[in-house]
Short mmCIF file of C-alpha atoms in Angstrom, two decimals:
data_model
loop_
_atom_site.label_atom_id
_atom_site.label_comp_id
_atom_site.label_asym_id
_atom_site.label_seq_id
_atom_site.Cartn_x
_atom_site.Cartn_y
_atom_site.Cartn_z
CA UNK A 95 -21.03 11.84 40.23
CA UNK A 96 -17.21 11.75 40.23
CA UNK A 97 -16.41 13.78 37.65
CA UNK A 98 -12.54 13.12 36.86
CA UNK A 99 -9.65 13.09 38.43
CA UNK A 100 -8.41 16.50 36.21
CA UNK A 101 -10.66 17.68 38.41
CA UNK A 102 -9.12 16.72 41.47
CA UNK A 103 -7.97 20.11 43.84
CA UNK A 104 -10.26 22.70 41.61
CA UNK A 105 -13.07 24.46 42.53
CA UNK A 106 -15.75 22.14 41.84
CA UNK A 107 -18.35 25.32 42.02
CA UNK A 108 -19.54 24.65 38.33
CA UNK A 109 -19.18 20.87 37.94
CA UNK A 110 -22.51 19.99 40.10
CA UNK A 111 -24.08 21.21 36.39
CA UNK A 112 -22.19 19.24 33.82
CA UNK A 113 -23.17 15.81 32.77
CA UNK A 114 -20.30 13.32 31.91
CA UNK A 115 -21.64 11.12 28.72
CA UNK A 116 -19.48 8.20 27.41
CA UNK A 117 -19.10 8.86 23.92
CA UNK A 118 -21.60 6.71 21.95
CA UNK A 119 -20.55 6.05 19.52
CA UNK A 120 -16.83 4.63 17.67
CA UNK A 121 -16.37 6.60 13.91
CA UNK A 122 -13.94 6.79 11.44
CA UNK A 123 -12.63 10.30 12.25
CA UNK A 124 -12.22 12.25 15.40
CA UNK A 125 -11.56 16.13 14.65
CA UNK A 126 -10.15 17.87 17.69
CA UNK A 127 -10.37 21.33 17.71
CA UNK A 128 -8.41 23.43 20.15
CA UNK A 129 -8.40 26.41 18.39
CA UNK A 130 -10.49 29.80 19.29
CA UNK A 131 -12.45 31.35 16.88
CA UNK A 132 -11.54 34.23 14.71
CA UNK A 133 -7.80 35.13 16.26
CA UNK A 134 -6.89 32.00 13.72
CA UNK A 135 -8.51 30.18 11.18
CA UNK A 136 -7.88 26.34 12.38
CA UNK A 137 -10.85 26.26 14.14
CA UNK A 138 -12.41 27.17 10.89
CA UNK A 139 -10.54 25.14 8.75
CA UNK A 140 -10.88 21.96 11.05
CA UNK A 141 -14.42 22.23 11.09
CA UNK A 142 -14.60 22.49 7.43
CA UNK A 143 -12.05 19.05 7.17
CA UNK A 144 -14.74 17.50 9.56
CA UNK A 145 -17.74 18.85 6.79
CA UNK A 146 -15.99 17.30 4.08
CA UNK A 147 -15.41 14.18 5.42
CA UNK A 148 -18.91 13.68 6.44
CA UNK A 149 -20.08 14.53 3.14
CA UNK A 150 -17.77 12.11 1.43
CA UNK A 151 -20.51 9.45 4.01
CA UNK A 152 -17.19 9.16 6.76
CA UNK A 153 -18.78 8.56 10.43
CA UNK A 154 -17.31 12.02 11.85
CA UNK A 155 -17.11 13.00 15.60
CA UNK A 156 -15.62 16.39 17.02
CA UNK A 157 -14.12 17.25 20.05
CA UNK A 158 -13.75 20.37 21.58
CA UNK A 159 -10.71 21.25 24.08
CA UNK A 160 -8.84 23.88 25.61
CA UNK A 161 -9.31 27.15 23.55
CA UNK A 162 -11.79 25.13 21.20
CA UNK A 163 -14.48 25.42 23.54
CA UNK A 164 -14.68 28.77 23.26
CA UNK A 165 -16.74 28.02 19.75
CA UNK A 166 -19.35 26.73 22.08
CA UNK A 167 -20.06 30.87 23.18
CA UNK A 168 -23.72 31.79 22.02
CA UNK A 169 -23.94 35.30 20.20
CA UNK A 170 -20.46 34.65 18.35
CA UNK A 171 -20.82 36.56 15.05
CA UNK A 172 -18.81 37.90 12.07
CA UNK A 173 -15.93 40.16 12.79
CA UNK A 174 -15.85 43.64 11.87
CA UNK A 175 -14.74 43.62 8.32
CA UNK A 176 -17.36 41.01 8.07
CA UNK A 177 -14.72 38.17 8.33
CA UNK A 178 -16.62 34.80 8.84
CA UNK A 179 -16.81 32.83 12.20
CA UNK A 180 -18.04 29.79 12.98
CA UNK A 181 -20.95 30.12 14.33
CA UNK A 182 -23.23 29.22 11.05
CA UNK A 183 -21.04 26.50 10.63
CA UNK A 184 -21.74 24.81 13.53
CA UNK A 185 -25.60 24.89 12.71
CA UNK A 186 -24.94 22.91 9.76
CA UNK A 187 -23.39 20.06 11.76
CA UNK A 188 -26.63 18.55 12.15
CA UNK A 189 -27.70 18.53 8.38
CA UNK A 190 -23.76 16.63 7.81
CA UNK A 191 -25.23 14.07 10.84
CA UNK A 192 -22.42 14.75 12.58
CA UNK A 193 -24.07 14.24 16.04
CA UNK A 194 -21.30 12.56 18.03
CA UNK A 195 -20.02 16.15 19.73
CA UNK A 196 -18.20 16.58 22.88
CA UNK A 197 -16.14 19.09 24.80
CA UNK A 198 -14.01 17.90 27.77
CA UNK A 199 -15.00 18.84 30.89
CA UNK A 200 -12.12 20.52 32.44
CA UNK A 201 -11.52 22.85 29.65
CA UNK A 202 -15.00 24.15 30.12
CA UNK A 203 -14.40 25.08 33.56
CA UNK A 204 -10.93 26.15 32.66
CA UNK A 205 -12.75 29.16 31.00
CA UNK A 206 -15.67 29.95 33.02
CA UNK A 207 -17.75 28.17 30.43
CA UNK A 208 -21.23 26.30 31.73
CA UNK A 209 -22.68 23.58 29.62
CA UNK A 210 -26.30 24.82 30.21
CA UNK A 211 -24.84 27.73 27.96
CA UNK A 212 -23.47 26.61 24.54
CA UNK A 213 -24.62 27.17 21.08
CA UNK A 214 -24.87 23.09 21.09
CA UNK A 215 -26.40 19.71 22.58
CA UNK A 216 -22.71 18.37 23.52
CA UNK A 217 -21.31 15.64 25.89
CA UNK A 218 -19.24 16.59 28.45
CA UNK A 219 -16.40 14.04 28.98
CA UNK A 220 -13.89 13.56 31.52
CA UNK A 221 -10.08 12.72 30.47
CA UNK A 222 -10.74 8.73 30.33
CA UNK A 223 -13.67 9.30 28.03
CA UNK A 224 -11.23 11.69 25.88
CA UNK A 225 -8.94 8.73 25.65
CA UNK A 226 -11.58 6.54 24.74
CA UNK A 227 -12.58 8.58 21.99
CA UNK A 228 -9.24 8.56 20.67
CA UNK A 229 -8.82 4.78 20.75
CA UNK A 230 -12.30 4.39 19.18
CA UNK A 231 -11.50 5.84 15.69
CA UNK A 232 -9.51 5.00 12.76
CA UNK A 233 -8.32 8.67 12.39
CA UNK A 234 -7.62 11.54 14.77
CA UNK A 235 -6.80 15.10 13.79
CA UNK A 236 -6.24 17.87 16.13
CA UNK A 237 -6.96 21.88 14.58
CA UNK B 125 -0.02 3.34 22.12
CA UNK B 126 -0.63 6.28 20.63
CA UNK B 127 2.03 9.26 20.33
CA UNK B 128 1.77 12.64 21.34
CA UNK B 129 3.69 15.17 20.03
CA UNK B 130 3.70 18.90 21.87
CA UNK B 131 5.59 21.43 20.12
CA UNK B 132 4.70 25.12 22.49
CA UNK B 133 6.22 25.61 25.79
CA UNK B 134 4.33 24.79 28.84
CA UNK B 135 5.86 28.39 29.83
CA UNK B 136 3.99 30.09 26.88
CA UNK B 137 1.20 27.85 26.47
CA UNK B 138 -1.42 25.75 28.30
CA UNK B 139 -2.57 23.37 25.20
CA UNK B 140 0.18 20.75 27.17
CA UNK B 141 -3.00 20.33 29.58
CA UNK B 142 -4.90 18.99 26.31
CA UNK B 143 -2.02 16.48 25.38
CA UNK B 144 -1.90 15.38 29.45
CA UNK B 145 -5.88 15.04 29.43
CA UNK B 146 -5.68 13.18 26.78
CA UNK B 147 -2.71 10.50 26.93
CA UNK B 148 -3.67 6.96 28.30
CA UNK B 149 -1.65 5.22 30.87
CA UNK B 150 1.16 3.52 28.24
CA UNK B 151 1.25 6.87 25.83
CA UNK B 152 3.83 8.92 24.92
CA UNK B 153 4.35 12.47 24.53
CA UNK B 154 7.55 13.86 22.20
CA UNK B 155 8.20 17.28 22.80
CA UNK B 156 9.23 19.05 19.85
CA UNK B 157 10.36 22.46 18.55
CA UNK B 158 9.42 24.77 21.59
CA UNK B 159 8.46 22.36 23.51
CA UNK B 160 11.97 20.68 24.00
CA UNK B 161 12.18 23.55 27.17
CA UNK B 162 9.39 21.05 28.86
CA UNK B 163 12.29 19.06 29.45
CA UNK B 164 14.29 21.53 31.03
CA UNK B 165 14.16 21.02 35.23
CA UNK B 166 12.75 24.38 35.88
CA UNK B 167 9.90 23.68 33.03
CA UNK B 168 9.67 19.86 33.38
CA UNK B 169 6.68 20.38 36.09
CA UNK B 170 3.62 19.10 34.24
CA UNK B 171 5.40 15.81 32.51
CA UNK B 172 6.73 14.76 36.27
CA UNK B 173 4.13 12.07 36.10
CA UNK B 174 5.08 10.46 32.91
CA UNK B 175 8.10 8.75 34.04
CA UNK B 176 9.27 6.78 31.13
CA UNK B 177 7.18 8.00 28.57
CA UNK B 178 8.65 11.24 28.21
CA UNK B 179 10.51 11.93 25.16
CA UNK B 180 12.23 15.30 23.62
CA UNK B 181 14.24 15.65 20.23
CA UNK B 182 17.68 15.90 20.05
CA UNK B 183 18.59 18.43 17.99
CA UNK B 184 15.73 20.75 18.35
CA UNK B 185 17.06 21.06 22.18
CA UNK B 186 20.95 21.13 20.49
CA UNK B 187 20.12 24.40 17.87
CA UNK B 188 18.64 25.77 20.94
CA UNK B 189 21.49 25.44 23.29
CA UNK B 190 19.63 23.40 25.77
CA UNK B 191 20.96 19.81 25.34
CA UNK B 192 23.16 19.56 28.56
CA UNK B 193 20.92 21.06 30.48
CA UNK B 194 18.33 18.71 29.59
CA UNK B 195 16.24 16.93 32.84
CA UNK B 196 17.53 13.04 33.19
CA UNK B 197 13.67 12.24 33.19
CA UNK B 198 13.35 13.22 29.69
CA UNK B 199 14.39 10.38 27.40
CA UNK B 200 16.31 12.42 24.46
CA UNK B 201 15.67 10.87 20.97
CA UNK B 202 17.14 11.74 17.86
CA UNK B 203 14.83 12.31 14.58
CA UNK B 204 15.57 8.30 13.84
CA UNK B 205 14.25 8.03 17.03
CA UNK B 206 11.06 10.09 16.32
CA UNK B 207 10.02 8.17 13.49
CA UNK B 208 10.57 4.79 15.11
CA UNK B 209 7.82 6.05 18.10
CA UNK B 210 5.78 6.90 14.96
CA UNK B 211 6.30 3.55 13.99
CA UNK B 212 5.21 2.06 17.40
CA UNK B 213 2.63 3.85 18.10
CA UNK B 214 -1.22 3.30 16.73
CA UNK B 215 -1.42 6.80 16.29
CA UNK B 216 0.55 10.27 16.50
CA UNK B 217 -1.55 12.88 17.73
CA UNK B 218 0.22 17.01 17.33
CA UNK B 219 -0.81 19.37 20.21
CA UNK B 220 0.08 22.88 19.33
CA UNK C 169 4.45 1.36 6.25
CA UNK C 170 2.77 4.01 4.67
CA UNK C 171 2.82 7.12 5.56
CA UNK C 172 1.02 10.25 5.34
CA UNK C 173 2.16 14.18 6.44
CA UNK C 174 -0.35 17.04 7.65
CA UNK C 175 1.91 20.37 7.00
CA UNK C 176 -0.47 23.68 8.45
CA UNK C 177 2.39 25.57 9.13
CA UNK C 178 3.79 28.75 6.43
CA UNK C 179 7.45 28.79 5.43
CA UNK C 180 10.00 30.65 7.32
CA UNK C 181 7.26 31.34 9.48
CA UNK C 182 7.52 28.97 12.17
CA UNK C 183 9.60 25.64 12.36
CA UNK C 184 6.58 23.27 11.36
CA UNK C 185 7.63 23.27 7.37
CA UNK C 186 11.18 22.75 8.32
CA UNK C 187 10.42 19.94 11.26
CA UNK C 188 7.66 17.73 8.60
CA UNK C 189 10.70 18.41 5.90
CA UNK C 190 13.20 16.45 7.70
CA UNK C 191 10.94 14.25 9.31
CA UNK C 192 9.87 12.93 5.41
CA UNK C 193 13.36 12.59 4.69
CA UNK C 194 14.13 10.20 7.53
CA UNK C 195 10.90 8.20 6.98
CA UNK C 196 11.84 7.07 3.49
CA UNK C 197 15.79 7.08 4.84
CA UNK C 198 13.87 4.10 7.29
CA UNK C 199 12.27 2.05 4.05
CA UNK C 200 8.85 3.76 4.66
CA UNK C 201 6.79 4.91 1.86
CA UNK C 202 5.53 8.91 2.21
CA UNK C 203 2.21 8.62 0.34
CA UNK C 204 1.52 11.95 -0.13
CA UNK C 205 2.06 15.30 2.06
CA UNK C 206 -1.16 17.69 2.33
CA UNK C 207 -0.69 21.57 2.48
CA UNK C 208 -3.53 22.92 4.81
CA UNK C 209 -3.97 25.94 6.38
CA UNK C 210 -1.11 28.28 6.27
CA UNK C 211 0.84 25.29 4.95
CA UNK C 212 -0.27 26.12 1.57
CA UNK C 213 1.98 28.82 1.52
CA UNK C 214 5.09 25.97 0.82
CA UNK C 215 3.85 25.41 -2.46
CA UNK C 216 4.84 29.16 -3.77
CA UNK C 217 6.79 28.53 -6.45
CA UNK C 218 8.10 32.24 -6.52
CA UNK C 219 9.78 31.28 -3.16
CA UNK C 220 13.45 32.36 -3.33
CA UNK C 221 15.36 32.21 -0.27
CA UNK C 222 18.97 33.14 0.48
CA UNK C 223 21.01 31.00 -1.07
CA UNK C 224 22.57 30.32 2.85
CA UNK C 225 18.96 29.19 3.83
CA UNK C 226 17.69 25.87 3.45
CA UNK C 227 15.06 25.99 0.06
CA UNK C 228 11.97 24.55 1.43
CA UNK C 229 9.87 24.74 -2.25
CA UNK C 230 12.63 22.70 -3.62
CA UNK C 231 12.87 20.20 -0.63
CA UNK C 232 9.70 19.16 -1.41
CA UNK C 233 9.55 18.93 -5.06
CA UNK C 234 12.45 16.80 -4.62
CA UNK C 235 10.99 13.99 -3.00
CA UNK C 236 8.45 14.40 -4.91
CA UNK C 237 10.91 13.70 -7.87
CA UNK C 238 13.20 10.88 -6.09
CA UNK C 239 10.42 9.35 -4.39
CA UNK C 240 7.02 9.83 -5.83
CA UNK C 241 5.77 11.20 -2.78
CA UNK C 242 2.10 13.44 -3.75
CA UNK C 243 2.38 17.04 -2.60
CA UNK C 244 -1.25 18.21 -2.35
CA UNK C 245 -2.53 21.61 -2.07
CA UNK C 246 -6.23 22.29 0.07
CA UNK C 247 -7.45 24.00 -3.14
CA UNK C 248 -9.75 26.24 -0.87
CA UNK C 249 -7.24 27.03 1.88
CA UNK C 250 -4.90 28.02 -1.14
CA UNK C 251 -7.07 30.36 -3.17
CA UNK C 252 -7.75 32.31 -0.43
CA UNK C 253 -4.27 32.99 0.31
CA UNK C 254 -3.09 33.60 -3.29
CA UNK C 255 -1.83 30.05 -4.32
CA UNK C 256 -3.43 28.95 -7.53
CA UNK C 257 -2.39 27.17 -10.85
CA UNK C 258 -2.72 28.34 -14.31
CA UNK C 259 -6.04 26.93 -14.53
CA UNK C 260 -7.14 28.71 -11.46
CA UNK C 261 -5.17 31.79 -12.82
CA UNK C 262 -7.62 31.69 -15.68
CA UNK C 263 -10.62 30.78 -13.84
CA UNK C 264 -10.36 33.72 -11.58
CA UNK C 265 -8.86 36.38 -14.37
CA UNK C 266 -5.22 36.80 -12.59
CA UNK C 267 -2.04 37.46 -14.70
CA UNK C 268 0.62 35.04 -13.54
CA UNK C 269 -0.10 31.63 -11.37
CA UNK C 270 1.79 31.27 -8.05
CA UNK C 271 1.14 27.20 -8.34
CA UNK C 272 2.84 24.64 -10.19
CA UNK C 273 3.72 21.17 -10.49
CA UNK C 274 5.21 18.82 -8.82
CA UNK C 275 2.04 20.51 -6.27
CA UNK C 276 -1.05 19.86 -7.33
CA UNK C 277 -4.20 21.72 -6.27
CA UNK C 278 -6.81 19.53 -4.59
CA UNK C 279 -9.81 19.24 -2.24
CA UNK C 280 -9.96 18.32 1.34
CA UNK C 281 -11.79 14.68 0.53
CA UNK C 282 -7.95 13.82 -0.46
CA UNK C 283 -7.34 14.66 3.18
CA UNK C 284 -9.35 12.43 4.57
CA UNK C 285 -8.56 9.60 2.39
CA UNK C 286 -4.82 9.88 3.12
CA UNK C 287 -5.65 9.87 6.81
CA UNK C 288 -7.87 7.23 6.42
CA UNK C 289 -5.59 4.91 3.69
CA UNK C 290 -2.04 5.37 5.34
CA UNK C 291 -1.04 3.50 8.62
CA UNK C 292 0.50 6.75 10.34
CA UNK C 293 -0.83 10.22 9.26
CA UNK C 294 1.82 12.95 11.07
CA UNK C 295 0.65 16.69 11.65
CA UNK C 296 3.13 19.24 12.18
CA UNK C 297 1.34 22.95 12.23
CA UNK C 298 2.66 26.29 13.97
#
């Protein structure tokens, strides 16, 4: 598969393992989150916007980009003065069915990052599918 | 249309890559704050493609020092000129 | 139209507070309406109403309690993003046994569901953040 043209003069080493999955579905509110965890709390902070929205019975979907992926990293845990991450939080996504969850693809291999290796079922998307996303809901935010 | 806005330096930070990855063909992207240096012609690298559709505020480039040596590809707007993209645009998206 | 602002950026930290400042100005200078602007994040730090610049510096606190006074326009504090940080109202004050409140009106503490429904309720919602 032609994975996307942000790919185009990389080393396409990793891609042969990442599947590219049209979002499914349209929503009310796309959360972006670009953000790493625990140098900042937007990451944190987004995903609790996303939380509350999808408790209030909004159709929530998240996407994860640039530094945002790295939220993806299995083993994350709290820091050393026992400062959350957001680790638990994403386990709760689930129980808030937010399901709709994807991380672009470029990012991913930007970092070093493999898809058969994050803390969650996610669809990888290429650039037009990220702009798809974006024209599919009512309201974007990027953390 | 939707609008972009970018307010870091592509020559501090990569999170331009995000706003690139994620404009369609007839978006726009407003650089803003830091940003304004994307239009610079040493720093204007990544937007090359955006011919048009590139736009950078006036007087964050002017309190900066930078507005004559702003790139002729970059389309210089004053704030009025921010809000009205806000108001033509379906949606403003902020990359930072 | 109707408008909405996102401010995640702290005072005299970075230009965000100054940049969504004058950008509300020159939406209602344009006949728009500014619903409501939403302190997230290190935003929340704009509502301090012990701020006290130089008088040579621009006075952010009182920029925005201003429109809220001219104009009507909501200034809405993420309750949770605020306590953490320090930011509460008398109420809070007394709810959580401090001596002094660092809140007031025209700002009004809040919860993130307000967020979403200014997103979702305005035609443009505009994030400016650090």
């Amino acid at each position: 598969m032609n994975v996307n043209k942000a790919n185009e003069g990389m080393n396409d080493s990793n891609i042969a393992h990442t599947s590219i999955t049209p979002p499914s579905a349209t929503g009310e509110l796309l959360v972006i989150l670009g953000h790493a965890p625990h140098g900042s709390s937007l990451l944190r902070e987004g995903l609790d916007m996303a939380l509350v929205a999808a408790a209030f019975g909004r159709r929530v979907s998240l996407l994860f980009m640039g530094q945002g992926c790295w939220a993806l990293q299995p083993g994350q845990g709290e820091g050393a003065l026992g400062q959350k991450g957001t680790q638990s939080t994403l386990e709760m996504l689930e129980m808030y069915d937010i399901d709709n969850i994807m991380v672009e693809a470029e990012s991913l291999e930007r970092l070093g990052l493999e898809s058969s290796d994050l803390v969650l079922s996610v669809s990888v998307v290429d650039a037009a599918s990220v702009q798809q996303a974006i024209a599919s809901h009512t309201l974007v935010m990027n953390f | 249309m939707h609008l972009h806005t970018l307010n870091q330096s592509p020559a501090q930070s990569q999170v331009y890559r995000q706003a690139l990855a994620a404009m369609a063909d007839d978006d726009c992207l407003l650089l803003i704050e830091e940003a304004v240096q994307g239009a610079l012609p040493h720093l204007i690298g990544p937007f090359e493609g955006l011919a048009g559709r590139l736009y950078v505020l006036e007087e964050d480039l002017v309190a900066r020092g930078l507005l004559e040596r702003c790139d002729d590809n970059a389309r210089v707007v004053d704030v009025e000129g921010f809000v009205s993209l806000t108001e033509q645009a379906d949606k403003v998206l902020s990359w930072y | 139209m109707r408008y909405g602002i996102l401010l995640l950026g702290a005072p005299y930290s970075n230009q965000a507070a100054h940049s969504a400042l004058r950008f509300a100005r020159t939406i209602i200078a344009r006949g728009h309406q500014l619903d409501s602007v939403f302190f997230y994040h290190e935003g929340v730090h704009n509502a301090a109403r012990l701020a006290a610049p130089p008088q040579d510096e621009p006075h952010l606190v009182d920029g925005w309690a201003e429109l809220q006074r001219e104009h009507g326009v909501k200034l809405d504090v993420c309750i949770a993003a605020a306590l953490r940080r320090g930011l509460m109202d008398e109420e809070q004050a007394g709810r959580h046994g401090k001596e002094g409140h660092s809140v007031e009106r025209p700002f009004e503490l809040t919860g993130l569901g307000q967020l979403v429904d200014l997103g979702l309720r305005c035609d443009r919602l505009v994030t400016f953040a650090p």
